[in-house]
Coordinates of C-alpha atoms in Angstrom, one line a residue:
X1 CA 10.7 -56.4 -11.6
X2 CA 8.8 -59.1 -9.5
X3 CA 10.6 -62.5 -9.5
X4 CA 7.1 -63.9 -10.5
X5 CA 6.7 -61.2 -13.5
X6 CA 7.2 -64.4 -16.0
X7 CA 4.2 -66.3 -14.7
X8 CA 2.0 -63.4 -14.8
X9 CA 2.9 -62.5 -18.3
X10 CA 2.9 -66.6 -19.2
X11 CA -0.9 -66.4 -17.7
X12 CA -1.9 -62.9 -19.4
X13 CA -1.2 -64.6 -22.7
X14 CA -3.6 -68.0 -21.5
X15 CA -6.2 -65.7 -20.8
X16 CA -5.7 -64.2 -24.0
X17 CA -6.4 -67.1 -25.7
X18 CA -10.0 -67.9 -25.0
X19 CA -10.2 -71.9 -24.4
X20 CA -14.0 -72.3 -23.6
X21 CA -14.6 -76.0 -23.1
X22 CA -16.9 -77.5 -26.1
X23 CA -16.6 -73.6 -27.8
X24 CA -12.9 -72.8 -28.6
X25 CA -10.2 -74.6 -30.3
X26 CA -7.7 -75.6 -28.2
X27 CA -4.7 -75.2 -30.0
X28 CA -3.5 -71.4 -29.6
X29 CA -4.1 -72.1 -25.8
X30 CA -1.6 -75.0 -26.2
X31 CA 0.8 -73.8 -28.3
X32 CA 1.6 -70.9 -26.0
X33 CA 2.8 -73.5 -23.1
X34 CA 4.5 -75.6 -25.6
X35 CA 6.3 -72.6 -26.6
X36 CA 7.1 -71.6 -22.3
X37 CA 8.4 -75.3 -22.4
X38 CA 10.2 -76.2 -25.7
X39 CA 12.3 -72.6 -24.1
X40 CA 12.9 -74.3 -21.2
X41 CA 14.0 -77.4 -22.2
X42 CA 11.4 -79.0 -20.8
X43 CA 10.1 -82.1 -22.2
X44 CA 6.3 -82.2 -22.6
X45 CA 3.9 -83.6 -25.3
X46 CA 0.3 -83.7 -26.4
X47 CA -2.6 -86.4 -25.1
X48 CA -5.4 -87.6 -27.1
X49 CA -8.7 -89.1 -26.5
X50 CA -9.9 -92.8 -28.3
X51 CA -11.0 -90.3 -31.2
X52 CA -7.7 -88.7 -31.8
X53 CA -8.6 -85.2 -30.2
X54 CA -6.1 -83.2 -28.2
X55 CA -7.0 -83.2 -24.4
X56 CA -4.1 -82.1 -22.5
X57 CA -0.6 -81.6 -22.0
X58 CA 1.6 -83.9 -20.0
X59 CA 5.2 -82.5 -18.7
X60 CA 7.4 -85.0 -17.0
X61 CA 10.5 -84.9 -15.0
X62 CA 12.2 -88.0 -14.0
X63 CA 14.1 -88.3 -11.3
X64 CA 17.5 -90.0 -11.2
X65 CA 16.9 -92.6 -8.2
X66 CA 14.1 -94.7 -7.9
X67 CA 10.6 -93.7 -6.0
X68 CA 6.7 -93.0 -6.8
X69 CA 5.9 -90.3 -9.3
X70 CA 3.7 -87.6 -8.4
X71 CA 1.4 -85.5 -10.4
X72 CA 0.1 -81.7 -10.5
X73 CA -2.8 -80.8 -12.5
X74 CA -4.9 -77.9 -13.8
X75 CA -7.0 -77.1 -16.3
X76 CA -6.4 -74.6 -19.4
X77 CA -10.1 -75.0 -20.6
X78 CA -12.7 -72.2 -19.3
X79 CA -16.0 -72.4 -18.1
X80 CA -18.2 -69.8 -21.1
X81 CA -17.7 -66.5 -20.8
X82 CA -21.8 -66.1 -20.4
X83 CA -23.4 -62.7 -21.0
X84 CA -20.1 -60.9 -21.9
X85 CA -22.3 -57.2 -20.9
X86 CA -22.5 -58.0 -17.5
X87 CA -18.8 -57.9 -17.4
X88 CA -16.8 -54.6 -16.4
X89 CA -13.9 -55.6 -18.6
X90 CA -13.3 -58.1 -21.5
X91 CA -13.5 -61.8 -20.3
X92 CA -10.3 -62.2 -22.5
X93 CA -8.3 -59.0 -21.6
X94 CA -5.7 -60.7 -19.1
X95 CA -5.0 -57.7 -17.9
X96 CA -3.4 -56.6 -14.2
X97 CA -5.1 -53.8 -12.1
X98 CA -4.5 -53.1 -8.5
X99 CA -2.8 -56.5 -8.4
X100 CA -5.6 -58.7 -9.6
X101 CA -5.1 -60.9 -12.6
X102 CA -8.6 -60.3 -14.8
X103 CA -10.2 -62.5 -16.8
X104 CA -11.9 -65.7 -17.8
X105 CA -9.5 -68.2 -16.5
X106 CA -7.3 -66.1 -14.2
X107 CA -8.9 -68.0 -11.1
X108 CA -9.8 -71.4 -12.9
X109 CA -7.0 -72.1 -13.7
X110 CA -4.8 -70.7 -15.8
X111 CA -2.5 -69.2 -13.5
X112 CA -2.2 -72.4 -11.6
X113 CA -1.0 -74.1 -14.9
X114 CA 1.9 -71.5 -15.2
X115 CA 2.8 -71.7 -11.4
X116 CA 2.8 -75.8 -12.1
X117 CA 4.8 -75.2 -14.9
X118 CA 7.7 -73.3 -13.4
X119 CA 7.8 -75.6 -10.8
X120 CA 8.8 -78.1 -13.2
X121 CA 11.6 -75.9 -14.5
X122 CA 12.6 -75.1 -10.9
X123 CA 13.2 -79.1 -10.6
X124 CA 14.4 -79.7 -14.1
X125 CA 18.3 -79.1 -13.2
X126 CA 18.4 -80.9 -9.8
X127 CA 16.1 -83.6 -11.2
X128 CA 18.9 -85.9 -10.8
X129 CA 18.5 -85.7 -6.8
X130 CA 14.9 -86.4 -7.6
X131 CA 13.2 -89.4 -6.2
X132 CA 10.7 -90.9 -8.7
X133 CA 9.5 -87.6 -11.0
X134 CA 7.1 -85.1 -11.8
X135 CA 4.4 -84.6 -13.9
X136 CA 2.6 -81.6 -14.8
X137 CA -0.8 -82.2 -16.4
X138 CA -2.2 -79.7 -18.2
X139 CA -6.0 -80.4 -19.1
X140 CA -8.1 -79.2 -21.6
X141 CA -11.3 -81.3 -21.3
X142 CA -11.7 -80.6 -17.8
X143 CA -14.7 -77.9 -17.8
X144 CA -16.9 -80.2 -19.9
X145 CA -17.1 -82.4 -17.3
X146 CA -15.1 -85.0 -19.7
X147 CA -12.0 -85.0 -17.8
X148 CA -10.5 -86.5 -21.1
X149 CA -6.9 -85.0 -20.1
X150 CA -6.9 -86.9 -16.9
X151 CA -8.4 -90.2 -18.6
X152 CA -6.2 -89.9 -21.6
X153 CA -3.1 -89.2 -18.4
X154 CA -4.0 -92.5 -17.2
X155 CA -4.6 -94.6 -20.0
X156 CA -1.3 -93.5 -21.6
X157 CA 1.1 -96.6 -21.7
X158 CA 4.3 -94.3 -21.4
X159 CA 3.2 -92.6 -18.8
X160 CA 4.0 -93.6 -15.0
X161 CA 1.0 -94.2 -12.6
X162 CA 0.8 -91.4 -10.4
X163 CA 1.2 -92.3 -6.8
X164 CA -1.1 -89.3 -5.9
X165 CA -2.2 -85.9 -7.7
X166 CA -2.5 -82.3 -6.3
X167 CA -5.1 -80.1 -8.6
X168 CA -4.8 -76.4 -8.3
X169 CA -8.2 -75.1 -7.9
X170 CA -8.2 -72.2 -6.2
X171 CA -8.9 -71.3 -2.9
X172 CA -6.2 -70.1 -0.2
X173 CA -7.5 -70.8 3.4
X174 CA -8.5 -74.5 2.1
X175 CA -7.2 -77.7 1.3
X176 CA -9.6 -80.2 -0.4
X177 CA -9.3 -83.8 0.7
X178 CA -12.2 -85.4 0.2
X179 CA -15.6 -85.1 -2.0
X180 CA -18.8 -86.3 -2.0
X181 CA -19.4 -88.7 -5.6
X182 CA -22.6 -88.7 -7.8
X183 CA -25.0 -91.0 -9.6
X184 CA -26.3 -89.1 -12.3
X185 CA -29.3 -90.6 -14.7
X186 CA -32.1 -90.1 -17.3
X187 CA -35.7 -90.9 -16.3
X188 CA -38.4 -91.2 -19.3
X189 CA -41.8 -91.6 -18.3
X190 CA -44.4 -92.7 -20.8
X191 CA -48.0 -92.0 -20.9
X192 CA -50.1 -92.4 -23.9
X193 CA -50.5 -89.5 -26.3
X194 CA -53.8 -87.8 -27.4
X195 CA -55.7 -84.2 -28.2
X196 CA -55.8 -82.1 -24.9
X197 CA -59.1 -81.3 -25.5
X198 CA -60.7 -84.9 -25.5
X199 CA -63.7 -85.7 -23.7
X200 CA -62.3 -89.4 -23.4
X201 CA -58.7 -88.9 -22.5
X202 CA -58.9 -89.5 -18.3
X203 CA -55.2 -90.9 -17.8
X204 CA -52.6 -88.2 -17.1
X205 CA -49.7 -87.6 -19.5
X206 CA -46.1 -87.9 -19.4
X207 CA -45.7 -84.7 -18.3
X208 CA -47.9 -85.0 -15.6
X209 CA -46.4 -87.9 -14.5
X210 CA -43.1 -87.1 -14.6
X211 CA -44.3 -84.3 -12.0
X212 CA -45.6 -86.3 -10.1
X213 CA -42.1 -88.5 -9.8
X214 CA -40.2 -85.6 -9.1
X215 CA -42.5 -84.7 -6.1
X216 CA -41.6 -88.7 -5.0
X217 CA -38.1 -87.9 -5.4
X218 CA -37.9 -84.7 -3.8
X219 CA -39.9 -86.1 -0.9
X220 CA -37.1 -89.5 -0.4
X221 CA -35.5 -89.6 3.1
X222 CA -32.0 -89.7 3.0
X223 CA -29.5 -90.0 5.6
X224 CA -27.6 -87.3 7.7
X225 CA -24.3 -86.8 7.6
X226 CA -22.3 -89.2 8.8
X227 CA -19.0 -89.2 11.7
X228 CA -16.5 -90.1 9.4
X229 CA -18.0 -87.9 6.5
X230 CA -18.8 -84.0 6.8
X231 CA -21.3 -84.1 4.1
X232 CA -24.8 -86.0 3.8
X233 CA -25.8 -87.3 0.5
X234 CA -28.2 -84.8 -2.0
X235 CA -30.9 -85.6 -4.7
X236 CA -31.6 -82.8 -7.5
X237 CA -33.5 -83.5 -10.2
X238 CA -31.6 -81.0 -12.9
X239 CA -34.0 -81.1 -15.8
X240 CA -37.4 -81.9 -17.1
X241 CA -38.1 -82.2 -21.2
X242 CA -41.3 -83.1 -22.5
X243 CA -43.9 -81.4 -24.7
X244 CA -44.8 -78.9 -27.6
X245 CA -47.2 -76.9 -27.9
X246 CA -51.1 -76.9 -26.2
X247 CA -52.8 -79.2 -28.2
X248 CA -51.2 -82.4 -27.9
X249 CA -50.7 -84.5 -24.2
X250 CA -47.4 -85.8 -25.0
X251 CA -46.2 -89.5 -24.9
X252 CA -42.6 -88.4 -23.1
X253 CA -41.1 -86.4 -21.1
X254 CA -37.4 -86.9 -19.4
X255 CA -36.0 -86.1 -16.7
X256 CA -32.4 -85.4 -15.4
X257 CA -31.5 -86.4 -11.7
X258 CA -28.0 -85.8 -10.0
X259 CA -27.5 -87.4 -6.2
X260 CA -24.7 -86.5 -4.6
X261 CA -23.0 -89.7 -2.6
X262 CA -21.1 -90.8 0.4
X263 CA -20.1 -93.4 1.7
X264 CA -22.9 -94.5 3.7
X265 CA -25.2 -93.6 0.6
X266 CA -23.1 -94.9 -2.3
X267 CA -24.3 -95.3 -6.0
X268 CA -26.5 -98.6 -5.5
X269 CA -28.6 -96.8 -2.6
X270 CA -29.0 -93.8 -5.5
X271 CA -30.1 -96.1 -8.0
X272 CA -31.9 -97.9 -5.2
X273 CA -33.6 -95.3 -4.3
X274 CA -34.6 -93.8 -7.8
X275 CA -36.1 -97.6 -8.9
X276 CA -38.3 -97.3 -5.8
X277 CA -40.1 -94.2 -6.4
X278 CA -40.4 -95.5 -10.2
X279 CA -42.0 -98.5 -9.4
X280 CA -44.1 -96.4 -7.5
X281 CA -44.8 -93.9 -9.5
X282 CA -45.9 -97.0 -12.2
X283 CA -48.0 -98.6 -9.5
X284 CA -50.3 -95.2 -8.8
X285 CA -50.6 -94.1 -12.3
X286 CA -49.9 -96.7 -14.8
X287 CA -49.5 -96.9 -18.3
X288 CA -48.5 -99.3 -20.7
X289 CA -44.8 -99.0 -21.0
X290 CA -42.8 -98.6 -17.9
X291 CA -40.8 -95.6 -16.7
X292 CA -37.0 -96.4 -18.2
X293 CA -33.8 -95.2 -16.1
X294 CA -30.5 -94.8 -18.1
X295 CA -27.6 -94.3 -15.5
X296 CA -25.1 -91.6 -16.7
X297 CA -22.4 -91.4 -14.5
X298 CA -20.8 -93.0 -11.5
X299 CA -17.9 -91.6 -9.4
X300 CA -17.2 -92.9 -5.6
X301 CA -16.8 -90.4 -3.1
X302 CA -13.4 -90.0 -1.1
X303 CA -11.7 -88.4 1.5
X304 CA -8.2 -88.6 2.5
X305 CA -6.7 -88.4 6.0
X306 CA -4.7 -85.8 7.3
X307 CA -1.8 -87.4 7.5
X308 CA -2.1 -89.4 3.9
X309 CA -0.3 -88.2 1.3
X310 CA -0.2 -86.2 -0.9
X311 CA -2.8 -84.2 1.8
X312 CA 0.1 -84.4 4.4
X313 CA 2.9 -83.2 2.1
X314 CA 0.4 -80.0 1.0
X315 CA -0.8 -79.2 4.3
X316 CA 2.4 -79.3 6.1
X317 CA 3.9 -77.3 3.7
X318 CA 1.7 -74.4 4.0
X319 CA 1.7 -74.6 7.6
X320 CA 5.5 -74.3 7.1
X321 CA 5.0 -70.9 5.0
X322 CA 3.1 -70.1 8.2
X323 CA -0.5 -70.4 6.4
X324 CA -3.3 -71.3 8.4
X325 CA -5.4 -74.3 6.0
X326 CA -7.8 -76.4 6.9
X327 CA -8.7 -79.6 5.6
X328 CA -12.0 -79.5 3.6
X329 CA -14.3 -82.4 2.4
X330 CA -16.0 -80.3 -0.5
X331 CA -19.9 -81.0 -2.2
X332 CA -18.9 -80.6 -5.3
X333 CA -17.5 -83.5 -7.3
X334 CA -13.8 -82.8 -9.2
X335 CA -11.0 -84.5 -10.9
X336 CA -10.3 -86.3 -7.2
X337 CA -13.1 -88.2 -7.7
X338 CA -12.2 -89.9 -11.3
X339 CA -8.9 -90.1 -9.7
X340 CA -10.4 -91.9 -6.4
X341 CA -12.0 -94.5 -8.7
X342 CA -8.7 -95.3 -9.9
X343 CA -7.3 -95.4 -6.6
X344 CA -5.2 -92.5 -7.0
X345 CA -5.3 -90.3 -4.1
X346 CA -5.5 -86.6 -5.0
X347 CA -5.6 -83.0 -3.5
X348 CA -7.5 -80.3 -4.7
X349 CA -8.9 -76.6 -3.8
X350 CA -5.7 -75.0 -2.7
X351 CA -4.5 -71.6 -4.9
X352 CA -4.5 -68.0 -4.9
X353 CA -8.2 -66.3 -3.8
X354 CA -10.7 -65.6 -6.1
X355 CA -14.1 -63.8 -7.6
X356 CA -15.8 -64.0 -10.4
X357 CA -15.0 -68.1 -10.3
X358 CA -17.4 -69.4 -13.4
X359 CA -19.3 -66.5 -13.2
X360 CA -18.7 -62.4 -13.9
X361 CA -15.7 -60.1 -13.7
X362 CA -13.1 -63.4 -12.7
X363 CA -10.0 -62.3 -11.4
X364 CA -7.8 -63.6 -9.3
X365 CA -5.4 -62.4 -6.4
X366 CA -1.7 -61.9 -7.6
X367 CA -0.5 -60.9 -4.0
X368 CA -1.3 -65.0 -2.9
X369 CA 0.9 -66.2 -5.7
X370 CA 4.3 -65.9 -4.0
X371 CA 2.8 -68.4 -1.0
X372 CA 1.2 -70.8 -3.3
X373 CA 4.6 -71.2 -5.0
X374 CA 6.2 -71.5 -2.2
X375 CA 3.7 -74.2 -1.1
X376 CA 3.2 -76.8 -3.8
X377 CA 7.3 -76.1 -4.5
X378 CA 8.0 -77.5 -0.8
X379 CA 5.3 -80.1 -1.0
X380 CA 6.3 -81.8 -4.2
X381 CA 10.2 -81.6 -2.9
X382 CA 9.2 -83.4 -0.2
X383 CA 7.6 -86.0 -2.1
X384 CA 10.3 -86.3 -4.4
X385 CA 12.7 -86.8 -1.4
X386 CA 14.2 -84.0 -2.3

C-alpha cells in the first residue's frame, strides 16, 4: 500500500462531500477533517464570521521554545460544478484512475488541505523541538471571493499572528510570490427616462451612455510593466445592467469595472483614472444627475523577494527535492493579497499539476504528491527551526 494511501482516501471523502462556495453547506465537508483530526489528537476548532457563520478550520501546533508562527492554508470550498454534462465523470465521484485524483476539488484544493493536514500530525510529537508553531488553515469562504476563513484567522484574539503564510494552490513547476491587486467598482450612469419612440426625446439614455464610458475606459493609457514588477496594470469592465424591454429608454444602467494594480498603478491612479473618464463622459453628454462610482474592493499588490521568507524556505526546499521552480508574480489576485494588506507575507501556487482547475473533468496528479509533501514538510521544518 502507498505510504500516502491515507491522504488520498482523506481527499476522496472531501471530494465526496460537495462544498460549492455560496451553494453547499459546509458542515459534512468539515466534519470529515474534524473527524481525520479529533483521531489524531490534533487540536483544531471552528472560525466564524461577525454573523456567527462557519468559515474555516484552524489547526495549531505550538512549539515548545519561543519563535514566529507560521501558517499553511487551503481551501475546502469549490468553485460550481457548472454544466455537470459536459463532464466525463461525476464532479463528486473522488475517484482514482490511472493515478489522477477526479473531481471537483481534487486540484483546488482539497488534496492540499489533507497534505497540510498530515504535516501537522507529522509535527505533532516532535512539536516540542518546535520553534514558534504551526497553523493549518482550512478555509471555506475562500471561492466566493470572501476570504472569511482567512479574515475570521486574523481577527481571532487566540490565535497567533502569522509571521508569513504558504497557500497550496496548485501548480508544480511554480512558486507564487507576488500578485498584481485590484480596485474593483460600480459605475451608474443616469440619463433621463422616456418612450423610445418619441419625436421629442434627442438626449441619449443611460444605456447609451454607459456605452459610451466604456469605450472611454477601454481607450485609458496605462503604464507598461514596470522593472521591479513583471506585470502591467489591466482595466476590464465585467458587466453592464440596464434596461427592459423596447419601449422604454431607461434612466440607469450600471456597470462593473475590475483594474488590476501594481505598484506603479496603485488603487488611487484606478480610481483616478475612472473619475476622469466620468467627468468626461458628464461633460460630452450631460444630464441632470451625475454619473455615481461606488468602490468595491481594494487589495495592494505584492511581491516578495527571493530570498524573503516564507518564499526562501519553499523554494529552497524544492530545489533540495531536486525540483526545478521558478519564482512567479501571478495576474490573478489570491489570499496573498488580503494577507499583503495586513502585512503578512505569503506564498502561493505551488502543489501537485492539474486540469480541469474551475472548469470541466478536474483532476489532479497523484504521482506529484510524494514531492509536494516532501516540500512544504522541509520548508515549514526549517521555519520552525526544526
Amino acid at each position: 500500500m502507498s505510504p500516502y494511501a491515507d491522504v488520498v482516501a482523506l481527499a476522496q471523502q472531501l471530494i465526496r462531500r460537495p462544498s460549492r462556495a455560496g451553494i453547499d453547506e459546509y458542515g459534512p465537508v468539515l466534519a470529515v477533517l474534524e473527524d481525520w483530526l479529533s483521531v489524531r489528537g490534533l487540536p483544531h476548532r471552528r472560525l466564524h464570521d461577525e454573523r456567527g457563520a462557519v468559515v474555516g478550520l484552524l489547526v495549531e501546533i505550538a512549539g515548545g521554545r519561543p519563535g514566529p508562527w507560521w501558517a499553511l492554508d487551503a481551501c475546502v470550498d469549490t468553485a460550481p460544478y457548472g454544466d455537470q454534462g459536459a463532464w466525463s465523470f461525476p464532479p463528486d465521484c473522488g475517484e482514482v484512475v490511472d493515478g489522477w485524483l477526479l473531481g471537483r476539488g481534487a486540484a483546488d484544493s482539497k488534496l492540499a488541505a489533507e497534505v497540510f493536514c498530515r504535516i501537522a500530525a507529522d509535527l505533532l510529537g516532535r512539536a516540542d523541538d518546535l520553534r514558534g508553531g504551526l497553523a493549518v488553515l482550512l478555509d471555506v469562504d475562500e471561492h466566493t471571493g470572501g476570504f472569511g476563513g482567512a479574515r475570521a484567522y486574523l481577527a481571532d484574539p487566540a490565535a497567533a499572528r502569522p509571521a508569513g503564510v504558504m497557500i497550496g494552490y496548485p501548480g508544480l513547476d511554480e512558486v507564487v510570490v507576488g500578485g498584481r491587486g485590484l480596485w474593483r467598482a460600480t459605475i451608474a450612469v443616469h440619463a433621463d427616462s422616456g418612450h423610445s419612440g418619441s419625436r421629442r426625446r434627442t438626449t441619449p439614455g443611460a444605456v447609451s451612455r454607459a456605452a459610451e464610458l466604456v469605450r472611454l475606459l477601454d481607450a485609458a493609457a496605462l503604464p507598461a510593466a514596470a522593472a521591479d514588477f513583471p506585470l502591467p496594470p489591466k482595466l476590464t469592465v465585467t458587466s453592464c445592467h440596464g434596461g427592459q424591454g423596447f419601449s422604454v429608454v431607461p434612466d440607469l444602467c450600471e456597470l462593473g469595472v475590475d483594474i488590476r494594480t501594481t505598484p506603479a498603478f496603485d488603487a488611487r491612479d484606478a480610481e483616478r483614472l475612472v473619475r476622469e473618464a466620468v467627468t468626461d463622459l458628464d461633460a460630452r453628454l450631460p444630464t441632470p444627475r451625475p454619473t455615481g462610482i461606488t468602490p468595491v474592493a481594494s487589495w495592494p499588490p505584492y511581491r516578495l523577494e527571493k530570498d524573503q521568507q516564507p518564499a526562501a524556505a519553499l523554494l529552497d526546499a524544492a530545489a533540495a527535492e531536486g525540483l526545478a521552480v521558478r519564482a512567479k508574480t501571478a495576474g490573478p489576485s489570491n489570499i496573498g493579497n488580503l494577507l499583503a494588506g495586513r502585512g503578512i507575507p505569503a506564498t502561493a501556487g505551488f502543489g501537485v499539476r492539474h486540469e480541469g482547475l474551475h472548469g470541466v473533468d478536474e483532476r489532479a496528479c497523484l504521482a506529484d504528491l510524494p514531492a509536494v509533501h516532501a516540500v512544504y514538510r522541509r520548508a515549514v521544518l526549517t521555519l520552525l527551526g526544526a
